Amino acid sequence: MTEIFEQTPGLVQIHITAADTATALEAAERISRLWLSSTYPAKRLPGEDGVRIQVDADLRRCSEDGGIPGTDADIAVH
């Protein structure tokens, strides 16, 4: 977890593990309907079942708001 998430109330990192990429992407997409968010590419780890996706979300902003709130919230939207 990056320092910005540890120090900024309302920012969260959500780690999704699913059996397949389609399911993981569907979960990420549903999160993006609720809050302003960014999703990282799905990863399949060698020797482990399933795939993992990380979603960064700003609970202070609904998905329709767009943009990054405040001048001190220096996070990248992917």
PDB file of N, CA, C and O in Angstrom:
ATOM      1  N   MET A   1       0.838  -1.164   0.000  1.00  0.00           N
ATOM      2  CA  MET A   1       0.000   0.000   0.000  1.00  0.00           C
ATOM      3  C   MET A   1       0.892   1.239   0.000  1.00  0.00           C
ATOM      4  O   MET A   1       1.846   1.311   0.757  1.00  0.00           O
ATOM      5  N   THR A   2       0.568   2.191  -0.829  1.00  0.00           N
ATOM      6  CA  THR A   2       1.387   3.392  -0.896  1.00  0.00           C
ATOM      7  C   THR A   2       1.040   4.358   0.229  1.00  0.00           C
ATOM      8  O   THR A   2      -0.047   4.284   0.816  1.00  0.00           O
ATOM      9  N   GLU A   3       1.946   5.250   0.512  1.00  0.00           N
ATOM     10  CA  GLU A   3       1.789   6.189   1.616  1.00  0.00           C
ATOM     11  C   GLU A   3       0.526   7.041   1.482  1.00  0.00           C
ATOM     12  O   GLU A   3      -0.137   7.325   2.482  1.00  0.00           O
ATOM     13  N   ILE A   4       0.167   7.444   0.279  1.00  0.00           N
ATOM     14  CA  ILE A   4      -1.013   8.296   0.086  1.00  0.00           C
ATOM     15  C   ILE A   4      -2.269   7.597   0.598  1.00  0.00           C
ATOM     16  O   ILE A   4      -3.146   8.229   1.185  1.00  0.00           O
ATOM     17  N   PHE A   5      -2.378   6.290   0.430  1.00  0.00           N
ATOM     18  CA  PHE A   5      -3.552   5.561   0.896  1.00  0.00           C
ATOM     19  C   PHE A   5      -3.548   5.428   2.413  1.00  0.00           C
ATOM     20  O   PHE A   5      -4.596   5.395   3.042  1.00  0.00           O
ATOM     21  N   GLU A   6      -2.381   5.341   3.007  1.00  0.00           N
ATOM     22  CA  GLU A   6      -2.271   5.219   4.449  1.00  0.00           C
ATOM     23  C   GLU A   6      -2.562   6.535   5.158  1.00  0.00           C
ATOM     24  O   GLU A   6      -2.953   6.543   6.313  1.00  0.00           O
ATOM     25  N   GLN A   7      -2.369   7.655   4.470  1.00  0.00           N
ATOM     26  CA  GLN A   7      -2.491   8.957   5.112  1.00  0.00           C
ATOM     27  C   GLN A   7      -3.721   9.749   4.691  1.00  0.00           C
ATOM     28  O   GLN A   7      -3.974  10.809   5.251  1.00  0.00           O
ATOM     29  N   THR A   8      -4.495   9.273   3.726  1.00  0.00           N
ATOM     30  CA  THR A   8      -5.628  10.036   3.222  1.00  0.00           C
ATOM     31  C   THR A   8      -6.932   9.299   3.486  1.00  0.00           C
ATOM     32  O   THR A   8      -7.209   8.280   2.847  1.00  0.00           O
ATOM     33  N   PRO A   9      -7.745   9.802   4.414  1.00  0.00           N
ATOM     34  CA  PRO A   9      -9.043   9.174   4.666  1.00  0.00           C
ATOM     35  C   PRO A   9      -9.895   9.169   3.389  1.00  0.00           C
ATOM     36  O   PRO A   9      -9.925  10.153   2.652  1.00  0.00           O
ATOM     37  N   GLY A  10     -10.553   8.064   3.133  1.00  0.00           N
ATOM     38  CA  GLY A  10     -11.418   7.961   1.965  1.00  0.00           C
ATOM     39  C   GLY A  10     -10.794   7.257   0.776  1.00  0.00           C
ATOM     40  O   GLY A  10     -11.498   6.856  -0.137  1.00  0.00           O
ATOM     41  N   LEU A  11      -9.474   7.094   0.755  1.00  0.00           N
ATOM     42  CA  LEU A  11      -8.808   6.361  -0.326  1.00  0.00           C
ATOM     43  C   LEU A  11      -8.576   4.932   0.129  1.00  0.00           C
ATOM     44  O   LEU A  11      -8.125   4.686   1.248  1.00  0.00           O
ATOM     45  N   VAL A  12      -8.911   3.974  -0.739  1.00  0.00           N
ATOM     46  CA  VAL A  12      -8.731   2.564  -0.400  1.00  0.00           C
ATOM     47  C   VAL A  12      -8.122   1.804  -1.569  1.00  0.00           C
ATOM     48  O   VAL A  12      -8.275   2.196  -2.723  1.00  0.00           O
ATOM     49  N   GLN A  13      -7.427   0.731  -1.251  1.00  0.00           N
ATOM     50  CA  GLN A  13      -6.965  -0.226  -2.244  1.00  0.00           C
ATOM     51  C   GLN A  13      -7.730  -1.510  -2.004  1.00  0.00           C
ATOM     52  O   GLN A  13      -7.786  -2.003  -0.878  1.00  0.00           O
ATOM     53  N   ILE A  14      -8.342  -2.032  -3.067  1.00  0.00           N
ATOM     54  CA  ILE A  14      -9.127  -3.249  -2.980  1.00  0.00           C
ATOM     55  C   ILE A  14      -8.427  -4.312  -3.815  1.00  0.00           C
ATOM     56  O   ILE A  14      -8.135  -4.084  -4.988  1.00  0.00           O
ATOM     57  N   HIS A  15      -8.135  -5.446  -3.215  1.00  0.00           N
ATOM     58  CA  HIS A  15      -7.472  -6.545  -3.907  1.00  0.00           C
ATOM     59  C   HIS A  15      -8.515  -7.624  -4.181  1.00  0.00           C
ATOM     60  O   HIS A  15      -9.113  -8.162  -3.251  1.00  0.00           O
ATOM     61  N   ILE A  16      -8.718  -7.931  -5.458  1.00  0.00           N
ATOM     62  CA  ILE A  16      -9.716  -8.900  -5.883  1.00  0.00           C
ATOM     63  C   ILE A  16      -9.002 -10.166  -6.339  1.00  0.00           C
ATOM     64  O   ILE A  16      -8.072 -10.099  -7.140  1.00  0.00           O
ATOM     65  N   THR A  17      -9.434 -11.308  -5.849  1.00  0.00           N
ATOM     66  CA  THR A  17      -8.952 -12.600  -6.313  1.00  0.00           C
ATOM     67  C   THR A  17     -10.154 -13.361  -6.838  1.00  0.00           C
ATOM     68  O   THR A  17     -11.177 -13.445  -6.164  1.00  0.00           O
ATOM     69  N   ALA A  18     -10.048 -13.880  -8.054  1.00  0.00           N
ATOM     70  CA  ALA A  18     -11.155 -14.597  -8.682  1.00  0.00           C
ATOM     71  C   ALA A  18     -10.619 -15.784  -9.466  1.00  0.00           C
ATOM     72  O   ALA A  18      -9.422 -15.859  -9.774  1.00  0.00           O
ATOM     73  N   ALA A  19     -11.505 -16.687  -9.830  1.00  0.00           N
ATOM     74  CA  ALA A  19     -11.113 -17.885 -10.578  1.00  0.00           C
ATOM     75  C   ALA A  19     -10.638 -17.557 -11.985  1.00  0.00           C
ATOM     76  O   ALA A  19      -9.788 -18.248 -12.537  1.00  0.00           O
ATOM     77  N   ASP A  20     -11.188 -16.479 -12.562  1.00  0.00           N
ATOM     78  CA  ASP A  20     -10.826 -16.139 -13.935  1.00  0.00           C
ATOM     79  C   ASP A  20     -10.823 -14.627 -14.122  1.00  0.00           C
ATOM     80  O   ASP A  20     -11.362 -13.881 -13.308  1.00  0.00           O
ATOM     81  N   THR A  21     -10.200 -14.186 -15.204  1.00  0.00           N
ATOM     82  CA  THR A  21     -10.067 -12.762 -15.486  1.00  0.00           C
ATOM     83  C   THR A  21     -11.414 -12.085 -15.672  1.00  0.00           C
ATOM     84  O   THR A  21     -11.632 -10.977 -15.173  1.00  0.00           O
ATOM     85  N   ALA A  22     -12.341 -12.730 -16.364  1.00  0.00           N
ATOM     86  CA  ALA A  22     -13.653 -12.116 -16.611  1.00  0.00           C
ATOM     87  C   ALA A  22     -14.376 -11.794 -15.305  1.00  0.00           C
ATOM     88  O   ALA A  22     -14.962 -10.712 -15.163  1.00  0.00           O
ATOM     89  N   THR A  23     -14.320 -12.699 -14.354  1.00  0.00           N
ATOM     90  CA  THR A  23     -14.980 -12.468 -13.068  1.00  0.00           C
ATOM     91  C   THR A  23     -14.310 -11.339 -12.303  1.00  0.00           C
ATOM     92  O   THR A  23     -14.975 -10.467 -11.733  1.00  0.00           O
ATOM     93  N   ALA A  24     -12.981 -11.324 -12.290  1.00  0.00           N
ATOM     94  CA  ALA A  24     -12.246 -10.263 -11.596  1.00  0.00           C
ATOM     95  C   ALA A  24     -12.542  -8.896 -12.216  1.00  0.00           C
ATOM     96  O   ALA A  24     -12.758  -7.914 -11.501  1.00  0.00           O
ATOM     97  N   LEU A  25     -12.580  -8.838 -13.547  1.00  0.00           N
ATOM     98  CA  LEU A  25     -12.877  -7.573 -14.219  1.00  0.00           C
ATOM     99  C   LEU A  25     -14.310  -7.123 -13.963  1.00  0.00           C
ATOM    100  O   LEU A  25     -14.573  -5.920 -13.828  1.00  0.00           O
ATOM    101  N   GLU A  26     -15.231  -8.057 -13.887  1.00  0.00           N
ATOM    102  CA  GLU A  26     -16.623  -7.713 -13.568  1.00  0.00           C
ATOM    103  C   GLU A  26     -16.715  -7.102 -12.177  1.00  0.00           C
ATOM    104  O   GLU A  26     -17.423  -6.112 -11.964  1.00  0.00           O
ATOM    105  N   ALA A  27     -16.020  -7.673 -11.220  1.00  0.00           N
ATOM    106  CA  ALA A  27     -16.021  -7.121  -9.863  1.00  0.00           C
ATOM    107  C   ALA A  27     -15.428  -5.714  -9.854  1.00  0.00           C
ATOM    108  O   ALA A  27     -15.971  -4.799  -9.229  1.00  0.00           O
ATOM    109  N   ALA A  28     -14.323  -5.516 -10.557  1.00  0.00           N
ATOM    110  CA  ALA A  28     -13.700  -4.196 -10.640  1.00  0.00           C
ATOM    111  C   ALA A  28     -14.636  -3.187 -11.301  1.00  0.00           C
ATOM    112  O   ALA A  28     -14.737  -2.039 -10.872  1.00  0.00           O
ATOM    113  N   GLU A  29     -15.342  -3.626 -12.326  1.00  0.00           N
ATOM    114  CA  GLU A  29     -16.261  -2.738 -13.036  1.00  0.00           C
ATOM    115  C   GLU A  29     -17.414  -2.324 -12.121  1.00  0.00           C
ATOM    116  O   GLU A  29     -17.849  -1.168 -12.122  1.00  0.00           O
ATOM    117  N   ARG A  30     -17.906  -3.247 -11.314  1.00  0.00           N
ATOM    118  CA  ARG A  30     -18.997  -2.917 -10.392  1.00  0.00           C
ATOM    119  C   ARG A  30     -18.550  -1.927  -9.323  1.00  0.00           C
ATOM    120  O   ARG A  30     -19.305  -1.049  -8.922  1.00  0.00           O
ATOM    121  N   ILE A  31     -17.308  -2.060  -8.861  1.00  0.00           N
ATOM    122  CA  ILE A  31     -16.754  -1.082  -7.916  1.00  0.00           C
ATOM    123  C   ILE A  31     -16.691   0.285  -8.578  1.00  0.00           C
ATOM    124  O   ILE A  31     -17.028   1.303  -7.970  1.00  0.00           O
ATOM    125  N   SER A  32     -16.305   0.326  -9.854  1.00  0.00           N
ATOM    126  CA  SER A  32     -16.172   1.606 -10.554  1.00  0.00           C
ATOM    127  C   SER A  32     -17.520   2.296 -10.755  1.00  0.00           C
ATOM    128  O   SER A  32     -17.570   3.497 -10.993  1.00  0.00           O
ATOM    129  N   ARG A  33     -18.623   1.563 -10.669  1.00  0.00           N
ATOM    130  CA  ARG A  33     -19.951   2.180 -10.744  1.00  0.00           C
ATOM    131  C   ARG A  33     -20.265   2.965  -9.480  1.00  0.00           C
ATOM    132  O   ARG A  33     -21.106   3.856  -9.488  1.00  0.00           O
ATOM    133  N   LEU A  34     -19.619   2.601  -8.371  1.00  0.00           N
ATOM    134  CA  LEU A  34     -19.889   3.237  -7.082  1.00  0.00           C
ATOM    135  C   LEU A  34     -18.988   4.434  -6.812  1.00  0.00           C
ATOM    136  O   LEU A  34     -19.444   5.467  -6.343  1.00  0.00           O
ATOM    137  N   TRP A  35     -17.680   4.267  -7.064  1.00  0.00           N
ATOM    138  CA  TRP A  35     -16.715   5.283  -6.685  1.00  0.00           C
ATOM    139  C   TRP A  35     -15.730   5.541  -7.811  1.00  0.00           C
ATOM    140  O   TRP A  35     -15.477   4.681  -8.650  1.00  0.00           O
ATOM    141  N   LEU A  36     -15.157   6.723  -7.780  1.00  0.00           N
ATOM    142  CA  LEU A  36     -14.067   7.045  -8.687  1.00  0.00           C
ATOM    143  C   LEU A  36     -12.958   6.034  -8.418  1.00  0.00           C
ATOM    144  O   LEU A  36     -12.541   5.847  -7.273  1.00  0.00           O
ATOM    145  N   SER A  37     -12.507   5.327  -9.445  1.00  0.00           N
ATOM    146  CA  SER A  37     -11.538   4.263  -9.209  1.00  0.00           C
ATOM    147  C   SER A  37     -10.649   4.039 -10.425  1.00  0.00           C
ATOM    148  O   SER A  37     -10.939   4.505 -11.519  1.00  0.00           O
ATOM    149  N   SER A  38      -9.577   3.321 -10.175  1.00  0.00           N
ATOM    150  CA  SER A  38      -8.678   2.893 -11.240  1.00  0.00           C
ATOM    151  C   SER A  38      -8.367   1.423 -11.015  1.00  0.00           C
ATOM    152  O   SER A  38      -8.295   0.954  -9.880  1.00  0.00           O
ATOM    153  N   THR A  39      -8.203   0.696 -12.114  1.00  0.00           N
ATOM    154  CA  THR A  39      -7.976  -0.742 -12.040  1.00  0.00           C
ATOM    155  C   THR A  39      -6.651  -1.081 -12.706  1.00  0.00           C
ATOM    156  O   THR A  39      -6.353  -0.594 -13.787  1.00  0.00           O
ATOM    157  N   TYR A  40      -5.874  -1.909 -12.066  1.00  0.00           N
ATOM    158  CA  TYR A  40      -4.605  -2.370 -12.620  1.00  0.00           C
ATOM    159  C   TYR A  40      -4.845  -3.651 -13.415  1.00  0.00           C
ATOM    160  O   TYR A  40      -5.821  -4.355 -13.182  1.00  0.00           O
ATOM    161  N   PRO A  41      -3.959  -3.982 -14.336  1.00  0.00           N
ATOM    162  CA  PRO A  41      -4.138  -5.210 -15.135  1.00  0.00           C
ATOM    163  C   PRO A  41      -4.195  -6.465 -14.257  1.00  0.00           C
ATOM    164  O   PRO A  41      -3.576  -6.527 -13.198  1.00  0.00           O
ATOM    165  N   ALA A  42      -4.961  -7.449 -14.719  1.00  0.00           N
ATOM    166  CA  ALA A  42      -5.081  -8.724 -14.008  1.00  0.00           C
ATOM    167  C   ALA A  42      -3.738  -9.448 -14.025  1.00  0.00           C
ATOM    168  O   ALA A  42      -3.005  -9.394 -15.014  1.00  0.00           O
ATOM    169  N   LYS A  43      -3.431 -10.115 -12.920  1.00  0.00           N
ATOM    170  CA  LYS A  43      -2.194 -10.886 -12.807  1.00  0.00           C
ATOM    171  C   LYS A  43      -2.535 -12.321 -12.444  1.00  0.00           C
ATOM    172  O   LYS A  43      -3.382 -12.569 -11.601  1.00  0.00           O
ATOM    173  N   ARG A  44      -1.871 -13.237 -13.103  1.00  0.00           N
ATOM    174  CA  ARG A  44      -1.969 -14.648 -12.733  1.00  0.00           C
ATOM    175  C   ARG A  44      -0.604 -15.017 -12.148  1.00  0.00           C
ATOM    176  O   ARG A  44       0.421 -14.932 -12.826  1.00  0.00           O
ATOM    177  N   LEU A  45      -0.589 -15.409 -10.881  1.00  0.00           N
ATOM    178  CA  LEU A  45       0.669 -15.712 -10.220  1.00  0.00           C
ATOM    179  C   LEU A  45       1.049 -17.166 -10.450  1.00  0.00           C
ATOM    180  O   LEU A  45       0.215 -18.066 -10.278  1.00  0.00           O
ATOM    181  N   PRO A  46       2.295 -17.429 -10.848  1.00  0.00           N
ATOM    182  CA  PRO A  46       2.738 -18.800 -11.095  1.00  0.00           C
ATOM    183  C   PRO A  46       2.555 -19.664  -9.845  1.00  0.00           C
ATOM    184  O   PRO A  46       2.865 -19.249  -8.741  1.00  0.00           O
ATOM    185  N   GLY A  47       1.989 -20.834 -10.052  1.00  0.00           N
ATOM    186  CA  GLY A  47       1.798 -21.773  -8.960  1.00  0.00           C
ATOM    187  C   GLY A  47       0.561 -21.519  -8.109  1.00  0.00           C
ATOM    188  O   GLY A  47       0.307 -22.250  -7.160  1.00  0.00           O
ATOM    189  N   GLU A  48      -0.186 -20.465  -8.420  1.00  0.00           N
ATOM    190  CA  GLU A  48      -1.398 -20.160  -7.660  1.00  0.00           C
ATOM    191  C   GLU A  48      -2.604 -20.194  -8.582  1.00  0.00           C
ATOM    192  O   GLU A  48      -2.516 -19.850  -9.756  1.00  0.00           O
ATOM    193  N   ASP A  49      -3.738 -20.608  -8.042  1.00  0.00           N
ATOM    194  CA  ASP A  49      -4.970 -20.616  -8.814  1.00  0.00           C
ATOM    195  C   ASP A  49      -5.537 -19.202  -8.905  1.00  0.00           C
ATOM    196  O   ASP A  49      -5.328 -18.377  -8.025  1.00  0.00           O
ATOM    197  N   GLY A  50      -6.281 -18.941  -9.947  1.00  0.00           N
ATOM    198  CA  GLY A  50      -7.006 -17.682 -10.084  1.00  0.00           C
ATOM    199  C   GLY A  50      -6.161 -16.519 -10.559  1.00  0.00           C
ATOM    200  O   GLY A  50      -4.985 -16.661 -10.884  1.00  0.00           O
ATOM    201  N   VAL A  51      -6.809 -15.371 -10.613  1.00  0.00           N
ATOM    202  CA  VAL A  51      -6.162 -14.125 -11.012  1.00  0.00           C
ATOM    203  C   VAL A  51      -6.413 -13.080  -9.930  1.00  0.00           C
ATOM    204  O   VAL A  51      -7.346 -13.196  -9.136  1.00  0.00           O
ATOM    205  N   ARG A  52      -5.564 -12.056  -9.944  1.00  0.00           N
ATOM    206  CA  ARG A  52      -5.686 -10.966  -8.975  1.00  0.00           C
ATOM    207  C   ARG A  52      -5.733  -9.640  -9.708  1.00  0.00           C
ATOM    208  O   ARG A  52      -5.045  -9.446 -10.710  1.00  0.00           O
ATOM    209  N   ILE A  53      -6.548  -8.748  -9.188  1.00  0.00           N
ATOM    210  CA  ILE A  53      -6.639  -7.385  -9.713  1.00  0.00           C
ATOM    211  C   ILE A  53      -6.639  -6.443  -8.520  1.00  0.00           C
ATOM    212  O   ILE A  53      -7.254  -6.728  -7.488  1.00  0.00           O
ATOM    213  N   GLN A  54      -5.966  -5.327  -8.658  1.00  0.00           N
ATOM    214  CA  GLN A  54      -5.998  -4.278  -7.639  1.00  0.00           C
ATOM    215  C   GLN A  54      -6.837  -3.128  -8.165  1.00  0.00           C
ATOM    216  O   GLN A  54      -6.676  -2.697  -9.306  1.00  0.00           O
ATOM    217  N   VAL A  55      -7.720  -2.620  -7.310  1.00  0.00           N
ATOM    218  CA  VAL A  55      -8.524  -1.447  -7.628  1.00  0.00           C
ATOM    219  C   VAL A  55      -8.226  -0.386  -6.576  1.00  0.00           C
ATOM    220  O   VAL A  55      -8.277  -0.672  -5.378  1.00  0.00           O
ATOM    221  N   ASP A  56      -7.886   0.814  -7.020  1.00  0.00           N
ATOM    222  CA  ASP A  56      -7.743   1.949  -6.123  1.00  0.00           C
ATOM    223  C   ASP A  56      -9.027   2.760  -6.231  1.00  0.00           C
ATOM    224  O   ASP A  56      -9.469   3.068  -7.344  1.00  0.00           O
ATOM    225  N   ALA A  57      -9.634   3.094  -5.103  1.00  0.00           N
ATOM    226  CA  ALA A  57     -10.906   3.817  -5.128  1.00  0.00           C
ATOM    227  C   ALA A  57     -10.876   4.982  -4.155  1.00  0.00           C
ATOM    228  O   ALA A  57     -10.217   4.937  -3.116  1.00  0.00           O
ATOM    229  N   ASP A  58     -11.611   6.023  -4.522  1.00  0.00           N
ATOM    230  CA  ASP A  58     -11.770   7.207  -3.689  1.00  0.00           C
ATOM    231  C   ASP A  58     -13.219   7.226  -3.213  1.00  0.00           C
ATOM    232  O   ASP A  58     -14.121   7.557  -3.986  1.00  0.00           O
ATOM    233  N   LEU A  59     -13.448   6.855  -1.971  1.00  0.00           N
ATOM    234  CA  LEU A  59     -14.797   6.759  -1.435  1.00  0.00           C
ATOM    235  C   LEU A  59     -15.444   8.128  -1.247  1.00  0.00           C
ATOM    236  O   LEU A  59     -16.637   8.221  -1.012  1.00  0.00           O
ATOM    237  N   ARG A  60     -14.630   9.196  -1.391  1.00  0.00           N
ATOM    238  CA  ARG A  60     -15.161  10.550  -1.255  1.00  0.00           C
ATOM    239  C   ARG A  60     -15.855  11.008  -2.525  1.00  0.00           C
ATOM    240  O   ARG A  60     -16.560  11.996  -2.527  1.00  0.00           O
ATOM    241  N   ARG A  61     -15.639  10.286  -3.632  1.00  0.00           N
ATOM    242  CA  ARG A  61     -16.163  10.715  -4.932  1.00  0.00           C
ATOM    243  C   ARG A  61     -16.953   9.588  -5.578  1.00  0.00           C
ATOM    244  O   ARG A  61     -16.471   8.462  -5.654  1.00  0.00           O
ATOM    245  N   CYS A  62     -18.151   9.901  -6.071  1.00  0.00           N
ATOM    246  CA  CYS A  62     -18.889   8.882  -6.815  1.00  0.00           C
ATOM    247  C   CYS A  62     -18.315   8.800  -8.224  1.00  0.00           C
ATOM    248  O   CYS A  62     -17.586   9.684  -8.677  1.00  0.00           O
ATOM    249  N   SER A  63     -18.608   7.751  -8.932  1.00  0.00           N
ATOM    250  CA  SER A  63     -17.989   7.506 -10.235  1.00  0.00           C
ATOM    251  C   SER A  63     -18.306   8.592 -11.253  1.00  0.00           C
ATOM    252  O   SER A  63     -17.536   8.826 -12.169  1.00  0.00           O
ATOM    253  N   GLU A  64     -19.432   9.301 -11.101  1.00  0.00           N
ATOM    254  CA  GLU A  64     -19.799  10.344 -12.065  1.00  0.00           C
ATOM    255  C   GLU A  64     -19.005  11.628 -11.867  1.00  0.00           C
ATOM    256  O   GLU A  64     -18.991  12.484 -12.736  1.00  0.00           O
ATOM    257  N   ASP A  65     -18.352  11.804 -10.709  1.00  0.00           N
ATOM    258  CA  ASP A  65     -17.651  13.049 -10.418  1.00  0.00           C
ATOM    259  C   ASP A  65     -16.448  13.280 -11.310  1.00  0.00           C
ATOM    260  O   ASP A  65     -16.196  14.389 -11.736  1.00  0.00           O
ATOM    261  N   GLY A  66     -15.661  12.223 -11.539  1.00  0.00           N
ATOM    262  CA  GLY A  66     -14.429  12.356 -12.316  1.00  0.00           C
ATOM    263  C   GLY A  66     -13.403  13.194 -11.579  1.00  0.00           C
ATOM    264  O   GLY A  66     -13.697  13.875 -10.625  1.00  0.00           O
ATOM    265  N   GLY A  67     -12.163  13.139 -12.045  1.00  0.00           N
ATOM    266  CA  GLY A  67     -11.108  13.965 -11.464  1.00  0.00           C
ATOM    267  C   GLY A  67     -10.621  13.473 -10.121  1.00  0.00           C
ATOM    268  O   GLY A  67     -11.162  12.546  -9.536  1.00  0.00           O
ATOM    269  N   ILE A  68      -9.596  14.116  -9.642  1.00  0.00           N
ATOM    270  CA  ILE A  68      -9.004  13.813  -8.361  1.00  0.00           C
ATOM    271  C   ILE A  68      -9.336  14.962  -7.428  1.00  0.00           C
ATOM    272  O   ILE A  68      -9.035  16.114  -7.724  1.00  0.00           O
ATOM    273  N   PRO A  69      -9.966  14.693  -6.287  1.00  0.00           N
ATOM    274  CA  PRO A  69     -10.336  15.770  -5.372  1.00  0.00           C
ATOM    275  C   PRO A  69      -9.140  16.380  -4.676  1.00  0.00           C
ATOM    276  O   PRO A  69      -8.202  15.679  -4.351  1.00  0.00           O
ATOM    277  N   GLY A  70      -9.164  17.672  -4.476  1.00  0.00           N
ATOM    278  CA  GLY A  70      -8.123  18.345  -3.708  1.00  0.00           C
ATOM    279  C   GLY A  70      -6.797  18.411  -4.426  1.00  0.00           C
ATOM    280  O   GLY A  70      -6.521  17.653  -5.326  1.00  0.00           O
ATOM    281  N   THR A  71      -5.974  19.328  -4.010  1.00  0.00           N
ATOM    282  CA  THR A  71      -4.662  19.467  -4.639  1.00  0.00           C
ATOM    283  C   THR A  71      -3.611  18.596  -3.974  1.00  0.00           C
ATOM    284  O   THR A  71      -2.533  18.411  -4.516  1.00  0.00           O
ATOM    285  N   ASP A  72      -3.915  18.056  -2.792  1.00  0.00           N
ATOM    286  CA  ASP A  72      -2.924  17.253  -2.084  1.00  0.00           C
ATOM    287  C   ASP A  72      -3.073  15.749  -2.348  1.00  0.00           C
ATOM    288  O   ASP A  72      -2.265  14.960  -1.929  1.00  0.00           O
ATOM    289  N   ALA A  73      -4.113  15.352  -3.066  1.00  0.00           N
ATOM    290  CA  ALA A  73      -4.316  13.925  -3.382  1.00  0.00           C
ATOM    291  C   ALA A  73      -3.587  13.598  -4.675  1.00  0.00           C
ATOM    292  O   ALA A  73      -4.171  13.544  -5.745  1.00  0.00           O
ATOM    293  N   ASP A  74      -2.310  13.385  -4.567  1.00  0.00           N
ATOM    294  CA  ASP A  74      -1.459  13.175  -5.739  1.00  0.00           C
ATOM    295  C   ASP A  74      -1.359  11.699  -6.059  1.00  0.00           C
ATOM    296  O   ASP A  74      -0.363  11.048  -5.779  1.00  0.00           O
ATOM    297  N   ILE A  75      -2.443  11.133  -6.643  1.00  0.00           N
ATOM    298  CA  ILE A  75      -2.411   9.740  -7.052  1.00  0.00           C
ATOM    299  C   ILE A  75      -2.672   9.652  -8.543  1.00  0.00           C
ATOM    300  O   ILE A  75      -3.325  10.519  -9.118  1.00  0.00           O
ATOM    301  N   ALA A  76      -2.158   8.628  -9.145  1.00  0.00           N
ATOM    302  CA  ALA A  76      -2.333   8.440 -10.590  1.00  0.00           C
ATOM    303  C   ALA A  76      -3.591   7.623 -10.845  1.00  0.00           C
ATOM    304  O   ALA A  76      -3.871   6.663 -10.142  1.00  0.00           O
ATOM    305  N   VAL A  77      -4.348   8.021 -11.851  1.00  0.00           N
ATOM    306  CA  VAL A  77      -5.501   7.237 -12.287  1.00  0.00           C
ATOM    307  C   VAL A  77      -5.084   6.436 -13.480  1.00  0.00           C
ATOM    308  O   VAL A  77      -4.605   6.981 -14.476  1.00  0.00           O
ATOM    309  N   HIS A  78      -5.219   5.120 -13.397  1.00  0.00           N
ATOM    310  CA  HIS A  78      -4.789   4.222 -14.466  1.00  0.00           C
ATOM    311  C   HIS A  78      -5.949   3.846 -15.333  1.00  0.00           C
ATOM    312  O   HIS A  78      -7.013   3.603 -14.886  1.00  0.00           O
TER     313      HIS A  78
END
